[in-house]
Short mmCIF file of C-alpha atoms and ligand atoms in Angstrom, two decimals:
data_model
loop_
_atom_site.label_atom_id
_atom_site.label_comp_id
_atom_site.label_asym_id
_atom_site.label_seq_id
_atom_site.Cartn_x
_atom_site.Cartn_y
_atom_site.Cartn_z
CA MET A 1 120.28 -15.84 17.65
CA GLN A 2 120.70 -14.82 14.04
CA PRO A 3 118.72 -17.73 12.41
CA ILE A 4 115.72 -17.19 14.81
CA ASN A 5 115.62 -13.46 13.93
CA SER A 6 115.64 -14.15 10.20
CA LYS A 7 112.88 -16.76 10.63
CA ILE A 8 110.69 -14.23 12.51
CA VAL A 9 111.29 -11.59 9.87
CA THR A 10 110.37 -14.08 7.12
CA VAL A 11 107.14 -15.06 8.87
CA ILE A 12 106.18 -11.40 9.40
CA LEU A 13 106.88 -10.59 5.74
CA VAL A 14 104.74 -13.54 4.56
CA LEU A 15 101.88 -12.49 6.87
CA ILE A 16 102.02 -8.92 5.54
CA LEU A 17 101.99 -10.20 1.94
CA LEU A 18 98.96 -12.41 2.67
CA MET A 19 97.08 -9.49 4.27
CA VAL A 20 97.83 -7.25 1.27
CA LEU A 21 96.60 -9.95 -1.14
CA LEU A 22 93.43 -10.50 0.95
CA TYR A 23 92.77 -6.74 1.07
CA CYS A 24 93.10 -6.45 -2.72
CA TYR A 25 90.87 -9.49 -3.30
CA ILE A 26 88.10 -8.19 -1.01
CA ASN A 27 88.10 -4.77 -2.60
CA GLN A 28 87.80 -5.88 -6.21
CA PRO A 29 84.87 -3.72 -7.53
CA TYR A 30 82.95 -6.39 -9.47
CA ARG A 31 82.61 -8.80 -6.54
CA PHE A 32 79.63 -7.17 -4.81
CA SER A 33 77.56 -5.68 -7.58
CA ILE A 34 74.35 -7.68 -7.80
CA ILE A 35 73.20 -5.70 -10.84
CA SER A 36 75.95 -4.11 -12.81
CA ALA A 37 73.43 -2.16 -14.90
CA PRO A 38 73.91 1.63 -14.79
CA LEU A 39 71.36 3.52 -12.68
CA SER A 40 69.20 4.45 -15.65
CA GLU A 41 68.78 0.80 -16.64
CA LEU A 42 68.33 -0.05 -12.98
CA ASN A 43 65.33 2.30 -12.97
CA GLU A 44 64.24 0.51 -16.11
CA ILE A 45 64.55 -2.83 -14.40
CA THR A 46 62.55 -1.83 -11.33
CA LYS A 47 59.98 -0.03 -13.44
CA THR A 48 59.31 -2.94 -15.75
CA ASN A 49 59.34 -5.40 -12.88
CA ARG A 50 55.83 -6.73 -13.51
CA SER A 51 54.32 -10.11 -12.73
CA PRO A 52 55.67 -12.18 -15.61
CA SER A 53 53.58 -14.05 -18.15
CA SER A 54 54.46 -17.72 -18.47
CA GLU A 55 56.26 -16.91 -21.68
CA GLN A 56 58.32 -14.04 -20.35
CA LYS A 57 61.68 -15.48 -19.48
CA ALA A 58 63.53 -13.72 -16.70
CA ILE A 59 66.61 -12.13 -18.16
CA THR A 60 69.05 -10.82 -15.63
CA PRO A 61 72.20 -8.99 -16.72
CA ASN A 62 74.23 -12.17 -16.33
CA ASN A 63 71.47 -14.06 -18.25
CA ARG A 64 70.86 -16.41 -15.36
CA SER A 65 67.12 -17.24 -15.40
CA ASP A 66 65.82 -16.28 -11.99
CA PRO A 67 62.01 -16.18 -11.44
CA THR A 68 62.39 -13.86 -8.45
CA HIS A 69 64.16 -11.33 -10.59
CA ILE A 70 61.98 -10.50 -13.58
CA VAL A 71 63.43 -7.90 -15.83
CA THR A 72 62.68 -7.17 -19.44
CA HIS A 73 63.99 -4.24 -21.38
CA GLU A 74 61.46 -1.50 -22.15
CA PHE A 75 61.19 -2.45 -25.83
CA HIS A 76 61.43 -6.20 -25.36
CA LEU A 77 58.35 -7.36 -27.28
CA VAL A 78 56.98 -10.73 -26.17
CA ALA A 79 54.07 -12.11 -28.23
CA PRO A 80 51.59 -14.72 -26.97
CA ASP A 81 52.21 -18.10 -28.55
CA HIS A 82 49.69 -19.42 -31.16
CA LEU A 83 48.30 -15.95 -31.96
CA GLN A 84 46.85 -16.26 -35.49
CA TYR A 85 47.33 -13.45 -37.99
CA GLN A 86 48.14 -12.88 -41.65
CA GLN A 87 51.71 -13.62 -42.59
CA PRO A 88 53.72 -10.40 -42.78
CA SER A 89 55.65 -9.54 -45.95
CA ILE A 90 58.79 -7.51 -46.52
CA VAL A 91 58.23 -7.31 -50.27
CA PHE A 92 54.51 -6.39 -50.51
CA GLY A 93 53.00 -3.38 -48.71
CA ARG A 94 51.94 0.20 -49.20
CA THR A 95 53.82 1.92 -52.01
CA ASP A 96 52.19 5.37 -51.73
CA VAL A 97 53.91 6.46 -48.52
CA VAL A 98 57.31 6.21 -46.82
CA MET A 99 57.25 4.03 -43.71
CA VAL A 100 60.67 4.66 -42.24
CA THR A 101 62.78 7.76 -41.65
CA PRO A 102 66.41 8.13 -42.74
CA TRP A 103 67.39 7.33 -39.13
CA LEU A 104 65.28 4.16 -39.28
CA ALA A 105 62.40 5.28 -37.09
CA PRO A 106 59.04 3.85 -38.18
CA VAL A 107 56.54 6.24 -39.78
CA VAL A 108 53.12 4.94 -38.71
CA TRP A 109 50.45 4.84 -41.44
CA GLU A 110 47.21 2.84 -41.56
CA GLY A 111 47.79 -0.57 -43.13
CA THR A 112 51.41 -0.83 -42.04
CA PHE A 113 50.90 -2.54 -38.67
CA ASN A 114 48.81 -5.26 -37.05
CA PRO A 115 46.78 -3.71 -34.21
CA ASN A 116 45.72 -7.02 -32.67
CA LEU A 117 49.28 -8.31 -32.56
CA LEU A 118 50.53 -5.07 -31.01
CA ASP A 119 47.73 -5.00 -28.44
CA SER A 120 48.42 -8.64 -27.53
CA ILE A 121 52.08 -7.83 -26.98
CA TYR A 122 51.43 -4.78 -24.84
CA LYS A 123 48.65 -6.44 -22.86
CA LEU A 124 51.33 -8.75 -21.47
CA LYS A 125 53.39 -5.74 -20.38
CA ASN A 126 50.63 -4.19 -18.27
CA ILE A 127 51.49 -0.69 -19.48
CA ARG A 128 49.98 2.56 -18.16
CA ILE A 129 49.39 5.57 -20.39
CA ALA A 130 49.09 9.16 -19.19
CA ALA A 131 47.54 11.86 -21.38
CA THR A 132 47.61 15.61 -20.80
CA VAL A 133 45.13 18.09 -22.20
CA PHE A 134 44.83 21.82 -21.47
CA ALA A 135 41.47 23.60 -21.51
CA VAL A 136 42.08 27.16 -20.31
CA GLY A 137 39.53 29.93 -20.67
CA LYS A 138 36.85 29.27 -23.29
CA TYR A 139 38.64 26.16 -24.57
CA THR A 140 36.70 24.14 -21.97
CA ILE A 141 33.97 23.91 -24.61
CA PHE A 142 36.08 21.30 -26.43
CA LEU A 143 36.49 18.97 -23.45
CA LYS A 144 33.28 16.95 -23.86
CA ASN A 145 34.01 15.82 -27.41
CA PHE A 146 37.70 15.32 -26.67
CA LEU A 147 37.07 13.12 -23.63
CA GLU A 148 34.13 11.17 -25.04
CA THR A 149 35.94 10.33 -28.28
CA ALA A 150 39.10 9.47 -26.31
CA GLU A 151 37.07 6.85 -24.49
CA GLN A 152 36.08 5.37 -27.85
CA HIS A 153 39.46 5.43 -29.62
CA PHE A 154 42.47 6.29 -27.40
CA PHE A 155 44.24 3.16 -26.06
CA VAL A 156 40.93 1.34 -25.64
CA GLY A 157 41.31 -1.61 -23.25
CA PHE A 158 44.43 -0.22 -21.59
CA GLN A 159 45.07 1.67 -18.35
CA VAL A 160 44.77 5.37 -19.20
CA HIS A 161 44.99 8.36 -16.87
CA VAL A 162 43.88 11.68 -18.42
CA TYR A 163 45.10 14.89 -16.76
CA VAL A 164 42.93 17.92 -17.59
CA PHE A 165 44.60 21.26 -16.83
CA THR A 166 42.09 24.10 -16.57
CA ASP A 167 41.27 27.37 -14.81
CA ARG A 168 37.60 26.31 -14.75
CA PRO A 169 37.46 22.93 -12.95
CA LEU A 170 33.69 23.15 -12.55
CA ASP A 171 33.29 23.26 -16.33
CA VAL A 172 34.95 19.88 -16.83
CA PRO A 173 32.13 17.61 -18.06
CA GLN A 174 31.29 14.31 -16.43
CA VAL A 175 32.38 11.59 -18.86
CA LYS A 176 31.78 7.90 -18.20
CA MET A 177 35.16 6.18 -18.24
CA SER A 178 35.73 2.47 -18.77
CA ALA A 179 37.43 0.26 -16.19
CA GLY A 180 41.11 1.02 -15.77
CA ARG A 181 40.70 4.58 -17.00
CA GLN A 182 40.58 7.69 -14.89
CA LEU A 183 40.60 11.47 -15.10
CA THR A 184 42.27 14.02 -12.84
CA VAL A 185 41.62 17.76 -13.01
CA ARG A 186 44.49 20.12 -12.19
CA SER A 187 43.83 23.82 -11.70
CA VAL A 188 46.01 26.29 -13.57
CA PRO A 189 45.72 30.07 -13.85
CA ASN A 190 44.26 31.71 -16.93
CA SER A 191 46.28 34.11 -19.06
CA GLN A 192 45.52 37.03 -21.32
CA ARG A 193 47.67 35.57 -24.09
CA TRP A 194 46.87 32.29 -25.86
CA GLN A 195 50.56 32.09 -26.80
CA GLU A 196 51.46 31.95 -23.12
CA ILE A 197 48.75 29.38 -22.35
CA SER A 198 50.01 27.18 -25.14
CA ALA A 199 53.70 27.57 -24.35
CA ARG A 200 53.23 27.07 -20.59
CA ARG A 201 52.15 23.50 -21.27
CA MET A 202 55.76 22.41 -21.51
CA GLU A 203 56.56 23.52 -17.96
CA LEU A 204 53.34 22.05 -16.53
CA ILE A 205 53.88 18.69 -18.21
CA GLN A 206 57.48 18.62 -16.97
CA LYS A 207 56.30 19.29 -13.41
CA LEU A 208 53.50 16.68 -13.70
CA ILE A 209 56.06 14.05 -14.67
CA GLU A 210 58.36 15.08 -11.84
CA ASP A 211 55.65 15.37 -9.15
CA ASN A 212 53.26 12.56 -10.01
CA LEU A 213 53.96 10.37 -12.95
CA HIS A 214 57.47 9.13 -12.50
CA SER A 215 56.22 5.84 -11.05
CA TYR A 216 52.58 5.80 -12.17
CA ALA A 217 52.87 5.73 -15.92
CA ASP A 218 55.07 4.24 -18.57
CA TYR A 219 54.14 6.46 -21.52
CA ILE A 220 52.63 9.92 -21.88
CA PHE A 221 50.92 11.72 -24.77
CA CYS A 222 50.30 15.47 -24.80
CA LEU A 223 47.36 16.57 -26.92
CA ASP A 224 45.49 19.68 -28.08
CA VAL A 225 41.98 19.92 -26.62
CA ASP A 226 40.35 21.60 -29.67
CA SER A 227 40.43 18.24 -31.43
CA GLN A 228 38.63 14.93 -31.30
CA PHE A 229 39.29 11.29 -32.06
CA HIS A 230 37.75 9.58 -35.11
CA GLY A 231 39.76 6.36 -35.20
CA ARG A 232 42.15 4.12 -33.26
CA TRP A 233 45.10 5.69 -31.51
CA GLY A 234 46.78 2.79 -29.75
CA THR A 235 49.85 0.72 -29.02
CA GLU A 236 51.23 1.30 -32.53
CA SER A 237 52.05 4.84 -31.34
CA LEU A 238 54.25 3.72 -28.44
CA GLY A 239 57.96 4.49 -28.56
CA GLY A 240 60.78 6.35 -26.85
CA LEU A 241 60.34 9.85 -28.31
CA VAL A 242 57.24 10.10 -30.52
CA GLY A 243 56.64 13.01 -32.92
CA VAL A 244 53.54 13.69 -35.03
CA ILE A 245 53.98 15.15 -38.51
CA HIS A 246 51.97 18.35 -38.98
CA PRO A 247 49.17 17.96 -41.59
CA GLY A 248 49.81 21.39 -43.03
CA TYR A 249 53.33 20.92 -44.37
CA TYR A 250 54.10 17.20 -44.85
CA ARG A 251 54.15 17.48 -48.62
CA ASP A 252 56.12 20.75 -48.70
CA ASP A 253 59.78 21.53 -49.16
CA ARG A 254 61.38 22.33 -45.77
CA SER A 255 62.07 25.88 -46.94
CA ARG A 256 58.33 26.40 -46.46
CA PHE A 257 58.19 24.98 -42.92
CA PRO A 258 57.24 27.70 -40.38
CA TYR A 259 60.38 27.09 -38.32
CA GLU A 260 61.82 29.86 -36.15
CA ARG A 261 64.31 31.54 -38.52
CA ARG A 262 66.02 34.08 -36.23
CA PRO A 263 69.49 32.74 -35.27
CA GLU A 264 69.30 34.47 -31.89
CA SER A 265 66.40 32.23 -30.84
CA ARG A 266 67.05 28.85 -29.20
CA ALA A 267 64.37 27.42 -31.49
CA TYR A 268 66.35 28.43 -34.59
CA VAL A 269 66.46 26.00 -37.51
CA ALA A 270 68.73 27.19 -40.32
CA PRO A 271 67.77 27.18 -44.01
CA GLY A 272 68.62 23.81 -45.59
CA GLU A 273 68.11 22.04 -42.25
CA GLY A 274 65.12 20.16 -40.74
CA ASP A 275 63.58 16.75 -41.38
CA PHE A 276 59.82 17.14 -40.93
CA TYR A 277 57.58 19.78 -39.44
CA TYR A 278 56.19 18.25 -36.22
CA CYS A 279 53.07 19.58 -34.51
CA GLY A 280 52.95 20.91 -30.98
CA GLY A 281 49.40 19.64 -30.58
CA ALA A 282 50.39 15.98 -30.29
CA PHE A 283 53.62 14.38 -29.07
CA GLY A 284 54.62 11.73 -26.56
CA GLY A 285 56.76 8.75 -25.64
CA THR A 286 58.30 7.34 -22.50
CA LEU A 287 58.20 9.45 -19.37
CA GLU A 288 61.95 9.92 -19.47
CA GLU A 289 62.00 11.14 -23.07
CA VAL A 290 59.01 13.47 -22.69
CA HIS A 291 60.44 14.85 -19.46
CA LEU A 292 63.68 15.76 -21.22
CA LEU A 293 61.77 17.27 -24.17
CA THR A 294 59.45 19.41 -22.04
CA LYS A 295 62.24 20.51 -19.69
CA THR A 296 64.44 21.51 -22.62
CA CYS A 297 61.66 23.33 -24.49
CA HIS A 298 60.53 25.15 -21.35
CA THR A 299 64.07 26.24 -20.46
CA ASN A 300 64.76 27.46 -23.98
CA PHE A 301 61.41 29.27 -24.17
CA ILE A 302 62.16 31.10 -20.90
CA ASP A 303 65.73 31.92 -21.88
CA ASP A 304 64.48 33.36 -25.18
CA ALA A 305 61.87 35.41 -23.29
CA LYS A 306 64.61 36.89 -21.07
CA GLU A 307 66.11 38.26 -24.26
CA GLY A 308 62.79 39.52 -25.54
CA ILE A 309 62.31 36.77 -28.09
CA GLU A 310 59.18 34.61 -28.55
CA ALA A 311 59.62 31.92 -31.21
CA ALA A 312 57.38 32.03 -34.28
CA TRP A 313 55.03 29.30 -33.07
CA GLN A 314 55.95 29.32 -29.36
CA GLU A 315 56.52 25.84 -27.90
CA GLU A 316 55.88 24.20 -31.28
CA SER A 317 58.98 25.99 -32.63
CA HIS A 318 61.03 24.76 -29.70
CA LEU A 319 59.69 21.22 -30.14
CA ASN A 320 60.72 21.28 -33.81
CA ARG A 321 64.20 22.47 -32.92
CA TYR A 322 64.39 19.72 -30.26
CA MET A 323 63.31 16.96 -32.66
CA TRP A 324 65.71 18.19 -35.34
CA ILE A 325 68.52 17.45 -32.90
CA ASN A 326 66.92 14.63 -30.86
CA LYS A 327 65.50 12.43 -33.59
CA PRO A 328 62.15 10.84 -32.65
CA SER A 329 62.34 7.05 -32.39
CA LYS A 330 58.82 6.82 -33.83
CA VAL A 331 57.04 9.24 -36.17
CA LEU A 332 53.25 9.29 -36.47
CA SER A 333 51.77 10.26 -39.83
CA PRO A 334 49.31 13.18 -40.15
CA GLU A 335 46.55 10.60 -39.48
CA TYR A 336 47.36 11.35 -35.84
CA LEU A 337 46.61 15.05 -36.04
CA TRP A 338 44.59 16.16 -39.08
CA GLN A 339 42.55 19.35 -39.47
CA ASP A 340 38.80 19.15 -40.07
CA PHE A 341 38.85 22.06 -42.52
CA LYS A 342 41.28 20.16 -44.80
CA PRO A 343 39.95 17.76 -47.44
CA ARG A 344 41.51 14.33 -46.87
CA ASN A 345 44.48 13.60 -49.16
CA PRO A 346 44.55 10.14 -50.86
CA GLU A 347 47.44 8.83 -48.74
CA VAL A 348 45.47 9.58 -45.57
CA HIS A 349 43.39 6.40 -45.35
CA LEU A 350 42.20 7.13 -41.84
CA VAL A 351 41.90 10.33 -39.79
CA ARG A 352 42.44 9.26 -36.17
CA PHE A 353 42.63 12.59 -34.34
CA SER A 354 41.79 15.96 -35.88
CA GLY A 355 41.57 19.63 -34.97
CA VAL A 356 37.96 20.83 -35.06
CA ILE A 357 36.87 23.88 -37.03
CA LYS A 358 36.73 26.87 -34.69
CA ASN A 359 36.60 30.64 -34.65
CA TYR A 360 39.79 31.64 -32.87
CA ALA A 361 38.58 35.22 -32.42
CA ALA A 362 35.63 33.95 -30.39
CA ILE A 363 37.55 31.64 -28.09
CA ARG A 364 41.01 33.11 -27.57
CA PRO A 365 41.70 35.86 -25.01
CA ASN A 366 43.70 37.85 -27.54
CA VAL A 367 44.29 37.98 -31.26
O1 48C B 401 43.51 25.91 -23.46
C1 48C B 401 43.83 26.81 -24.23
N1 48C B 401 43.24 28.03 -24.16
C2 48C B 401 43.54 29.05 -25.00
O2 48C B 401 42.95 30.16 -24.87
C3 48C B 401 44.52 28.81 -26.01
C4 48C B 401 45.12 27.57 -26.09
N2 48C B 401 44.78 26.58 -25.19
C5 48C B 401 45.42 25.27 -25.23
O3 48C B 401 46.60 25.33 -26.04
C6 48C B 401 44.50 24.22 -25.85
O4 48C B 401 44.82 22.94 -25.31
C7 48C B 401 44.91 24.26 -27.31
O5 48C B 401 44.63 23.00 -27.94
C8 48C B 401 46.41 24.52 -27.21
C9 48C B 401 47.02 25.31 -28.38
N3 48C B 401 46.60 24.83 -29.66
C10 48C B 401 45.74 25.60 -30.41
O6 48C B 401 45.28 26.64 -30.02
C11 48C B 401 45.42 25.10 -31.80
N4 48C B 401 45.23 23.66 -31.79
C12 48C B 401 46.55 25.49 -32.71
#
């Protein structure tokens, strides 16, 4: 009897060992992940899942080429073959301006990029651009010029969706829009304080991204309405987080920047700190980046208000604090928001977008 018992015990032990090994093998984590990319990249993958050009190779995380699984990273730049253009140089170029920040973000100036090459690259990516503009109270008078000049200069030839926020929807002018471009009017309440109208933009842009845009646009630009376009504003401006350098201070020492200087404010920038002074009248980037910027600026603006503080230049102060910490991945020169009352400086070869001359006392609800 003894040998049979020991045989049975041995068989049972071997079976148990096999089951344990099988259980471990089945539950190894890597075995069933089709895409091991983290969720954020997964969103990226689904979002950029466009019909591929012949040149776009499918690149899946394990680099297996798989035509049913087209993914390209957001900033993967594919150029059409045989496109003819002047040979680029890394030793000859503009010497009167700086074209890169200390954190290696491009600073976009006229003459430093090839617009046809960039448009050819982005045409292949089938991108969609959203633009927000607020015309509350008497500021609706600026809409006609803004919209008509946007049609002539803002991402011409690309899919653009302009969102006009106003308390006077009937005053929004009819503007003929080219194919692939559309305009949506969103009603917002008026306010007795221009500071509040201006600052509230952050919250409304955040909500727009959350409610509507998250799967209908790739990039978004947020622009002042009391301005108009005079030159190209296009694919050269695309990037993750895009800041525009304010025309009023770009030659000054940062001690002269109108930052918020009270330490108790969440927009505080201390003396001896700050890179550039960015304007609140033009900023943009990918939906994700602009969502985080607007959400952060709105939250900080509200939290300041709860403590009875309103930053020196409202949301523009909070944007400058944000971009001091969260460095923009692309910086647009003052060509992208000039001021009509300023004579053009020699380094500004082209004014693309500019604030019009206006009488604030006549158009604002308060001083
Ligand atoms: O739509 C209005 N109505 C107002 O009464 C005050 C501001 N605004 C919006 O906020 C416009 O879109 C303005 O462009 C923007 C704030 N910017 C300015 O007032 C100047 N560009 C500094």
